[in-house]
PDB file of C-alpha atoms in Angstrom:
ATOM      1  CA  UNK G1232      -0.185  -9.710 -18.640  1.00 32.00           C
ATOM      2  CA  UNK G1233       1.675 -11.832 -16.017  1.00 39.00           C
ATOM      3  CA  UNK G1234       1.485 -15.885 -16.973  1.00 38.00           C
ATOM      4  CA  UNK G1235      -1.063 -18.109 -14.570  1.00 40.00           C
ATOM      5  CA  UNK G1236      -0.007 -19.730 -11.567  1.00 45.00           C
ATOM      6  CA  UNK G1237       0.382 -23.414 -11.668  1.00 43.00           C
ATOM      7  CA  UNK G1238      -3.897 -23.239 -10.586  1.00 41.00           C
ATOM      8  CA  UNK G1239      -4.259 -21.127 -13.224  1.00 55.00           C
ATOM      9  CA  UNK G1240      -5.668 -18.717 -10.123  1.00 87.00           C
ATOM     10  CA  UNK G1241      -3.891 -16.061  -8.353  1.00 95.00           C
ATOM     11  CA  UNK G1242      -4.846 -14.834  -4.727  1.00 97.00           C
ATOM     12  CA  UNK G1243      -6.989 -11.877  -4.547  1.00 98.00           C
ATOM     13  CA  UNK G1244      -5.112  -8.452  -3.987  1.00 98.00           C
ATOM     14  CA  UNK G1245      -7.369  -5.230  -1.787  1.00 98.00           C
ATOM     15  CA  UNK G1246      -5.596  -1.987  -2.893  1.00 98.00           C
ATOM     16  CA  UNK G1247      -7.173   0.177  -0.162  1.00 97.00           C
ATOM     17  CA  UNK G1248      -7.357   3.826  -1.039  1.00 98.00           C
ATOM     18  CA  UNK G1249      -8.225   6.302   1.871  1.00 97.00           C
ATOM     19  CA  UNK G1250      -9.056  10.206   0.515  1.00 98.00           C
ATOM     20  CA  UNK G1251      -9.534  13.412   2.110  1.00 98.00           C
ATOM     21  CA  UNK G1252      -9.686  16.398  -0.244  1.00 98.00           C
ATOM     22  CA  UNK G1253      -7.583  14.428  -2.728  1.00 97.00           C
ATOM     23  CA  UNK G1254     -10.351  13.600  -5.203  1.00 97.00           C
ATOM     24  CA  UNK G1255      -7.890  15.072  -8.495  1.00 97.00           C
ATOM     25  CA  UNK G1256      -5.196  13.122  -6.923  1.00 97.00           C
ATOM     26  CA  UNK G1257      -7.185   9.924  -6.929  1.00 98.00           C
ATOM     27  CA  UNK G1258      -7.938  10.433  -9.977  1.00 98.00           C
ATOM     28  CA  UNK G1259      -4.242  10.168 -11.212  1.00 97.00           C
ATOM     29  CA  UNK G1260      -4.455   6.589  -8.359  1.00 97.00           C
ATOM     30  CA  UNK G1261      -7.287   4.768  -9.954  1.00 98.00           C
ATOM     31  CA  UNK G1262      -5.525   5.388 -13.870  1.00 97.00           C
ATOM     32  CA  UNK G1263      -2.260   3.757 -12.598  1.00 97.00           C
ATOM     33  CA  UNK G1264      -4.406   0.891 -10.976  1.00 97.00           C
ATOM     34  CA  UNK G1265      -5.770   0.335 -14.143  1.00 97.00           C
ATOM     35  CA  UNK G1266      -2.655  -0.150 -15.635  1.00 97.00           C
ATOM     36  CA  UNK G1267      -1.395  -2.990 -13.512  1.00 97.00           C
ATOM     37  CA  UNK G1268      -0.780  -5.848 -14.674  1.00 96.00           C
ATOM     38  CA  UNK G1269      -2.203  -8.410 -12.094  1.00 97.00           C
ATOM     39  CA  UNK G1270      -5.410  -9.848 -12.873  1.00 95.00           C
ATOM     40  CA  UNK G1271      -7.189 -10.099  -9.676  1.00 97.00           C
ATOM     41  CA  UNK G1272      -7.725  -6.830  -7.400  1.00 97.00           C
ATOM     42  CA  UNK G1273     -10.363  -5.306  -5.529  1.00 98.00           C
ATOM     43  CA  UNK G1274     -10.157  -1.966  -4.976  1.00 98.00           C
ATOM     44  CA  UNK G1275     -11.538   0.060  -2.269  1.00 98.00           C
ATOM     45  CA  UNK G1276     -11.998   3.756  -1.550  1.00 98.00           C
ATOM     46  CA  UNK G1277     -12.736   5.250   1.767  1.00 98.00           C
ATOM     47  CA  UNK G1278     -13.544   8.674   1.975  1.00 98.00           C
ATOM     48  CA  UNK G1279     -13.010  10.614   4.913  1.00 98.00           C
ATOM     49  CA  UNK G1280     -15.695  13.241   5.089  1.00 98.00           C
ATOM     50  CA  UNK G1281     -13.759  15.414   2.597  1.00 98.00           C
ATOM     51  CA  UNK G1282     -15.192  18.820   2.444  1.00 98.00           C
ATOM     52  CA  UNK G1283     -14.266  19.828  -0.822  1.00 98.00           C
ATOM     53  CA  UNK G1284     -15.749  17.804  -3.897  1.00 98.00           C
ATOM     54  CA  UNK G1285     -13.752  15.004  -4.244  1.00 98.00           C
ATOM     55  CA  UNK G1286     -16.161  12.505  -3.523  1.00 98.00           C
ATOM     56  CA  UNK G1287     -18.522  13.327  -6.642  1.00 98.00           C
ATOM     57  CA  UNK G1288     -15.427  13.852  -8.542  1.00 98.00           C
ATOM     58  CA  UNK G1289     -14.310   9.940  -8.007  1.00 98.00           C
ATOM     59  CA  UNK G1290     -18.032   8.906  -8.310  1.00 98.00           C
ATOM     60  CA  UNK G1291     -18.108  10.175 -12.189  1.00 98.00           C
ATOM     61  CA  UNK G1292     -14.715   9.094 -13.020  1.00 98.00           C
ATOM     62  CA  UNK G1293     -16.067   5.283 -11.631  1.00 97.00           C
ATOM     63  CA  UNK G1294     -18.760   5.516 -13.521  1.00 97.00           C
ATOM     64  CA  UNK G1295     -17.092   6.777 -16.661  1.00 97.00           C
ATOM     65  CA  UNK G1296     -14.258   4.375 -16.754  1.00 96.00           C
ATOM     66  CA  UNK G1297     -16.386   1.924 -15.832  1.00 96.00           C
ATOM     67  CA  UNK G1298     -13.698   0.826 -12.745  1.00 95.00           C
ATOM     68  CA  UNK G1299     -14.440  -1.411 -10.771  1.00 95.00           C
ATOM     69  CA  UNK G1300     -14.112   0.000  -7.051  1.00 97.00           C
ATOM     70  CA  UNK G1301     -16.087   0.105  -3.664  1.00 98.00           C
ATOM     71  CA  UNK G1302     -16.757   3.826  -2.453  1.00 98.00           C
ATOM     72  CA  UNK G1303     -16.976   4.306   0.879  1.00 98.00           C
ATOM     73  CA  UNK G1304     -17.925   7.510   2.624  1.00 98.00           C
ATOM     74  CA  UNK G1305     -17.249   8.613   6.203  1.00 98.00           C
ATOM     75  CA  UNK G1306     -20.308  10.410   7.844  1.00 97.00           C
ATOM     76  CA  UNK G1307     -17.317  12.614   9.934  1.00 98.00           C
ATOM     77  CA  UNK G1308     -13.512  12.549  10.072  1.00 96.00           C
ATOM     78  CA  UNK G1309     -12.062   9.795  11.683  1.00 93.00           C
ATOM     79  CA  UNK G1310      -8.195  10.137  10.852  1.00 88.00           C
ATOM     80  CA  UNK G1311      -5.639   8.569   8.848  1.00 84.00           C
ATOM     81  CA  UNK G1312      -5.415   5.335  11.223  1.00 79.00           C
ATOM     82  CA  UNK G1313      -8.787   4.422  11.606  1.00 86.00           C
ATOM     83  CA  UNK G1314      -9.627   5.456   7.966  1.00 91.00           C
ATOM     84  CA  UNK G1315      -6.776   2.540   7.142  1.00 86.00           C
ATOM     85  CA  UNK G1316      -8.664   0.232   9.627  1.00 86.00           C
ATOM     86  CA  UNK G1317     -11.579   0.412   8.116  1.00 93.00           C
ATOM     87  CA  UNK G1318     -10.474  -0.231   4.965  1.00 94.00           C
ATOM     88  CA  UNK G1319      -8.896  -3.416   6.292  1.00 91.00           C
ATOM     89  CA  UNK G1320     -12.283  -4.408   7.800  1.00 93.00           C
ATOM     90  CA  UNK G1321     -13.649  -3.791   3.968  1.00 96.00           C
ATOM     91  CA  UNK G1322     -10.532  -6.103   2.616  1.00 97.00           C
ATOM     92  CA  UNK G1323     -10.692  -9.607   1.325  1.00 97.00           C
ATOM     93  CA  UNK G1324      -8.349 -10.322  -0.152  1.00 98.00           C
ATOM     94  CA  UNK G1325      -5.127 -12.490   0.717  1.00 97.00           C
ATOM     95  CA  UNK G1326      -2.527  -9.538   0.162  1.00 98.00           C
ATOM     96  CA  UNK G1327      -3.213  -5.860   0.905  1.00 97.00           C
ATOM     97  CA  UNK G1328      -1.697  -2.875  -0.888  1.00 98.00           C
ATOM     98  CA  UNK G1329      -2.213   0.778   0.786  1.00 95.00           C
ATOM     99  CA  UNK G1330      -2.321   3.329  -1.947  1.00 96.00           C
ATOM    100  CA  UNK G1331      -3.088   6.832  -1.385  1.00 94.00           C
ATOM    101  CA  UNK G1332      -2.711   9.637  -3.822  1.00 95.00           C
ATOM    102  CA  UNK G1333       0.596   8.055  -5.260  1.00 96.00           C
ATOM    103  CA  UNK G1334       0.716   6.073  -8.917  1.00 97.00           C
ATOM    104  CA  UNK G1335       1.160   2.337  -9.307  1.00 97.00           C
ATOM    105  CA  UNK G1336       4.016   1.119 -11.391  1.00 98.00           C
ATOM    106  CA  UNK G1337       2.144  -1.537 -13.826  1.00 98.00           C
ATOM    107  CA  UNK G1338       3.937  -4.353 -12.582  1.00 98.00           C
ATOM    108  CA  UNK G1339       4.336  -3.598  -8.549  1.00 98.00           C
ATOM    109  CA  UNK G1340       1.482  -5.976  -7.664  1.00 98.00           C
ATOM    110  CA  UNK G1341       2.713  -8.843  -9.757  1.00 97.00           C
ATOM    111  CA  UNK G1342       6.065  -8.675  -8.730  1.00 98.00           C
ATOM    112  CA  UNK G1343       5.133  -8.520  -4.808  1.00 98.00           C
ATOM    113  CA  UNK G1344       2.913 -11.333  -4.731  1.00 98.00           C
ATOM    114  CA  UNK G1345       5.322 -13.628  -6.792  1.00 96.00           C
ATOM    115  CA  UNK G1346       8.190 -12.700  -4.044  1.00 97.00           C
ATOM    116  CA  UNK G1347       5.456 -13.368  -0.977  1.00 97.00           C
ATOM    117  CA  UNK G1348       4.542 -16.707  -2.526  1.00 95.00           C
ATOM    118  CA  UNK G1349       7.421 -17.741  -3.068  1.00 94.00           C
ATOM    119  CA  UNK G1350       9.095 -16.811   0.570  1.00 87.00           C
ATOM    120  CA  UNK G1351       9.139 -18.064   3.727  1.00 90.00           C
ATOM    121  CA  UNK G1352       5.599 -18.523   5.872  1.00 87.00           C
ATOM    122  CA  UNK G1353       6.880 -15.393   8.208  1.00 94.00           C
ATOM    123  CA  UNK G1354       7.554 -13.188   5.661  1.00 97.00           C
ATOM    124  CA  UNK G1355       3.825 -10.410   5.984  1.00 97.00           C
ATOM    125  CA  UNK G1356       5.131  -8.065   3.565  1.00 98.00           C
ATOM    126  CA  UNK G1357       7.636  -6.878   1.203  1.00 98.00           C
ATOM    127  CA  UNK G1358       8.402  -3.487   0.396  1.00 98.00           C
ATOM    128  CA  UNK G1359      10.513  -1.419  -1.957  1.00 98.00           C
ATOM    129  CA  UNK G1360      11.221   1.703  -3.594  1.00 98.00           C
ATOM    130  CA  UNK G1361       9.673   4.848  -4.143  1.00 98.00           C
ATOM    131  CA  UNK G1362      10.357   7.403  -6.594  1.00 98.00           C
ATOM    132  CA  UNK G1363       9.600  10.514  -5.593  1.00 97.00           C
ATOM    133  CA  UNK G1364       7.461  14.319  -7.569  1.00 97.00           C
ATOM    134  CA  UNK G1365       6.954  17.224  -7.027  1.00 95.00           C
ATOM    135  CA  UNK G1366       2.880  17.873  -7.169  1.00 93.00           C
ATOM    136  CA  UNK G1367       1.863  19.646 -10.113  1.00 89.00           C
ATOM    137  CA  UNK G1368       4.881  19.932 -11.896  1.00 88.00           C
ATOM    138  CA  UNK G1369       5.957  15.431 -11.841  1.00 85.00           C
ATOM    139  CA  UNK G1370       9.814  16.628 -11.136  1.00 95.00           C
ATOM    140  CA  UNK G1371      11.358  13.643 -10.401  1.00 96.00           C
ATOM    141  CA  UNK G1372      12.764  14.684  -6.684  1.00 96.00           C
ATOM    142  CA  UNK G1373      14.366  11.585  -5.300  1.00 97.00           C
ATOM    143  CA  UNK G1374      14.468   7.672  -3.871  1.00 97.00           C
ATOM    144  CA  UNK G1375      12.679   7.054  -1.287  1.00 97.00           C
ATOM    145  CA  UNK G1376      12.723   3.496   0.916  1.00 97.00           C
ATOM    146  CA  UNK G1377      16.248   2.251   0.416  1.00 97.00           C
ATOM    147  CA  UNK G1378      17.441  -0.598   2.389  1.00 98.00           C
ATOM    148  CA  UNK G1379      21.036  -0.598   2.857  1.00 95.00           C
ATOM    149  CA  UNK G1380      21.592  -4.407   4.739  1.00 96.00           C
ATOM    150  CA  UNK G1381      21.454  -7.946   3.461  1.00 97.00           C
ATOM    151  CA  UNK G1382      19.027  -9.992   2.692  1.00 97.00           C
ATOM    152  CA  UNK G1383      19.062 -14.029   2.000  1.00 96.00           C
ATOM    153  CA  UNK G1384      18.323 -15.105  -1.488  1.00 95.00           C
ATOM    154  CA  UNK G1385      14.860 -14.734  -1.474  1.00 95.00           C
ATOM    155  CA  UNK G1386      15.004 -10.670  -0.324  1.00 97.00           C
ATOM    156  CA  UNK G1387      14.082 -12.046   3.379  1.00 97.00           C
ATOM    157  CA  UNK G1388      15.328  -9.326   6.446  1.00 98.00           C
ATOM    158  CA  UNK G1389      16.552 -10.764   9.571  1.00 97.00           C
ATOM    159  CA  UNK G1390      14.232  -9.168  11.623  1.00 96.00           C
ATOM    160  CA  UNK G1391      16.667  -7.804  14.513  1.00 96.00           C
ATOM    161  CA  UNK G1392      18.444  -5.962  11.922  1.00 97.00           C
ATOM    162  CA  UNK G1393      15.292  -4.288  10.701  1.00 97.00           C
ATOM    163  CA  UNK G1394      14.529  -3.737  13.837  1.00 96.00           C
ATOM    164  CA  UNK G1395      17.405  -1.785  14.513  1.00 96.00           C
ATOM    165  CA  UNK G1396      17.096   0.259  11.562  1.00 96.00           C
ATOM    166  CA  UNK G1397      13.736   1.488  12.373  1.00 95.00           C
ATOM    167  CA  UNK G1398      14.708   2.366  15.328  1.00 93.00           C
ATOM    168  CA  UNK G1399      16.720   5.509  13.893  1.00 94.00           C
ATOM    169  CA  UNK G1400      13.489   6.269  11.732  1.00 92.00           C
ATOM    170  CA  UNK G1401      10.604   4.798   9.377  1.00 94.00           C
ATOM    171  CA  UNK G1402      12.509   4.930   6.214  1.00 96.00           C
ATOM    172  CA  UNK G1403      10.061   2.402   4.637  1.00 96.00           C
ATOM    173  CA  UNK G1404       7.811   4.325   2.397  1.00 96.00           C
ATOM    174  CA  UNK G1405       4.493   2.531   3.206  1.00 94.00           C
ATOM    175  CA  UNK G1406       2.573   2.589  -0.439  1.00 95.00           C
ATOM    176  CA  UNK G1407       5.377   0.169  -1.362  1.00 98.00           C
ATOM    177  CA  UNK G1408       4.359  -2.399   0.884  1.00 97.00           C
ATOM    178  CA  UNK G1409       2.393  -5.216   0.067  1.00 98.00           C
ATOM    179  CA  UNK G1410       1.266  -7.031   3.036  1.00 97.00           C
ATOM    180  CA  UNK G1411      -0.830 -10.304   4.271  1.00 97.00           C
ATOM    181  CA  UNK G1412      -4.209  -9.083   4.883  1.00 95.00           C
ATOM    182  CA  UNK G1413      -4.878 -11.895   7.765  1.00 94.00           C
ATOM    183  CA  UNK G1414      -1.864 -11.093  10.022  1.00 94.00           C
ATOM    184  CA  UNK G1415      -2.659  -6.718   9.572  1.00 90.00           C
ATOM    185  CA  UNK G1416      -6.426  -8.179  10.844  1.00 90.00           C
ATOM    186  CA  UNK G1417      -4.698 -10.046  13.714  1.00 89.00           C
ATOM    187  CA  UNK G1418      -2.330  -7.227  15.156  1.00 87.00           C
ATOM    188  CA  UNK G1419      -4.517  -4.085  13.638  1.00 76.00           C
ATOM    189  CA  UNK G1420      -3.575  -0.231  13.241  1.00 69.00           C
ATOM    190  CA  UNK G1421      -3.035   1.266  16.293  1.00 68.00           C
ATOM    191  CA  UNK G1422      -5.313   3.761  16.429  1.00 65.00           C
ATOM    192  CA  UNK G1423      -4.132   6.171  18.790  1.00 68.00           C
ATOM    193  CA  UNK G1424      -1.571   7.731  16.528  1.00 61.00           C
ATOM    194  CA  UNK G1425      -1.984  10.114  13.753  1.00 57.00           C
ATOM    195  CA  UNK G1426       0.552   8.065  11.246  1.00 63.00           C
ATOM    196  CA  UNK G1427      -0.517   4.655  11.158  1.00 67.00           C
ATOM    197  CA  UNK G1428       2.661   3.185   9.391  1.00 86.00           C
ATOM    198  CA  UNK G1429       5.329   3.467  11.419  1.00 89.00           C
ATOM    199  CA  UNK G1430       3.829   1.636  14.593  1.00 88.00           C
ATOM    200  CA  UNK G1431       2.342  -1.087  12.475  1.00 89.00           C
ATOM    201  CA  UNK G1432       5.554  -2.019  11.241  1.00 94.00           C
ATOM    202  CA  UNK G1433       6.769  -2.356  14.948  1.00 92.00           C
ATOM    203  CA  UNK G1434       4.200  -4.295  16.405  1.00 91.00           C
ATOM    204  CA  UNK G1435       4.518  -6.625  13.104  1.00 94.00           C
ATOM    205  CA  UNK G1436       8.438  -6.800  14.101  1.00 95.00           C
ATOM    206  CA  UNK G1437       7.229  -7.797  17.741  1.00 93.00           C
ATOM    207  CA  UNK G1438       4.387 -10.324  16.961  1.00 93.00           C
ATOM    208  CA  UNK G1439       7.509 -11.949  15.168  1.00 95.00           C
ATOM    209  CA  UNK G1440       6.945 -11.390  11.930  1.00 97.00           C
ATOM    210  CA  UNK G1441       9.835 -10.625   9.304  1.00 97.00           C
ATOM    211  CA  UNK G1442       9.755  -8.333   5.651  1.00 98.00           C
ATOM    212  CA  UNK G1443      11.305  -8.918   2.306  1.00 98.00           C
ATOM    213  CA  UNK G1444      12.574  -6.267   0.315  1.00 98.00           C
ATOM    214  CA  UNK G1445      13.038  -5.650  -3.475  1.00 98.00           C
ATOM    215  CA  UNK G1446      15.463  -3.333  -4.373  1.00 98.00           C
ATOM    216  CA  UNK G1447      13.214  -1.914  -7.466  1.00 98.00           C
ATOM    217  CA  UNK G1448      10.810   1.116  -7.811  1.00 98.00           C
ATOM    218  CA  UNK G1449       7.527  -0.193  -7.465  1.00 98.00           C
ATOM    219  CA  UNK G1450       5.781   3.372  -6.760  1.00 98.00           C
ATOM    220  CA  UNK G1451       5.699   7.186  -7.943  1.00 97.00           C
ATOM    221  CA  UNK G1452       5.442   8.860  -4.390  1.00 96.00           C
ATOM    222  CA  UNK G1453       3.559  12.136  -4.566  1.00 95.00           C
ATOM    223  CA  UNK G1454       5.408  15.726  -2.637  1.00 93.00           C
TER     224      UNK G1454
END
């Protein structure tokens, strides 16, 4: 377990979880959760009117694990970007983590929220790196989310160099990032596309915002 802040209190962490037909995958998401070691999470799951059973399957695993979680079920499909808006309209906590069907590594949150305390006041997020499997089978396939530029001493990107790499392709794998919750609130998902990462980290970039990195794994990325 991490040591207590100098308040003995650290900020509240909402590790949103949106699922359609992924129930056994979430499964595998809530048991890495559990794992972490930061003290202080809420987390919430927003079902997207699966049509398979994978909401009663994550309604008996809640209830025989006994974890905490908010379950949330979509009367119809909504999509990917408005599923992750809601769940941002469900959040409150200080920092927001976006976890899918991927695994936790036990000390991602901990890690994040020390290097976003500890940074500069336009810092919303920091990401890092994801290892990548093969479904079914956990082959270990690759690295995803590598950033290849500088950073200053405290993993901050100049912003017009981030900029620039995103602008030959989202290479940031998005269940890395940990992010502000107010400033997502403030310039929202835009919901008009079907990926919702990608253009958030854009209009982030634009509001004039800036990202750390951490050159670590901090994630198992499902394939």
């Amino acid at each position: 377990m991490m040591a207590a802040s100098e308040n003995g209190k650290w900020p509240l962490v909402s590790i949103t979880t949106p699922m359609y037909n992924t129930g056994r995958e979430v499964l595998e998401t809530i048991d890495s959760i559990r794992k972490s070691t930061y003290p202080n999470v809420e987390h919430l799951i927003v079902d997207d009117a699966s049509t398979d059973d994978s909401v009663e399957l994550v309604r008996a695993y809640l209830e025989e694990t006994g974890h905490s979680a908010q379950l949330v079920v979509h009367p119809t499909n909504q999509g990917m970007a408005k599923t992750r808006q809601h769940l941002i309209e469900l959040a409150q906590g200080e920092f927001i983590v976006g976890v899918s069907d991927d695994l936790l590594r036990p000390d991602r949150i901990e890690q994040d929220v020390r290097c976003l305390m500890a940074g500069d006041e336009d810092v919303v997020g920091v990401f890092s790196l994801a290892q990548t499997f093969r479904h079914g089978t956990k082959e270990v396939l690759g690295i995803k989310g590598k950033w290849n530029g500088t950073t200053d001493s405290k993993g901050r990107i100049d912003p017009v160099m981030l900029a620039e790499r995103l602008l030959e392709g989202n290479f940031i794998a998005a269940m890395t990032c940990t992010l502000r919750r107010k400033v997502v609130v403030d310039v929202g998902y835009d919901t008009r596309f079907f990926i919702e990462d990608y253009p958030m980290w854009i209009r982030l970039l634009k509001a004039g915002y800036a990202f750390a990195y951490r050159d670590v794994v901090s994630m198992d990325y499902r394939i």
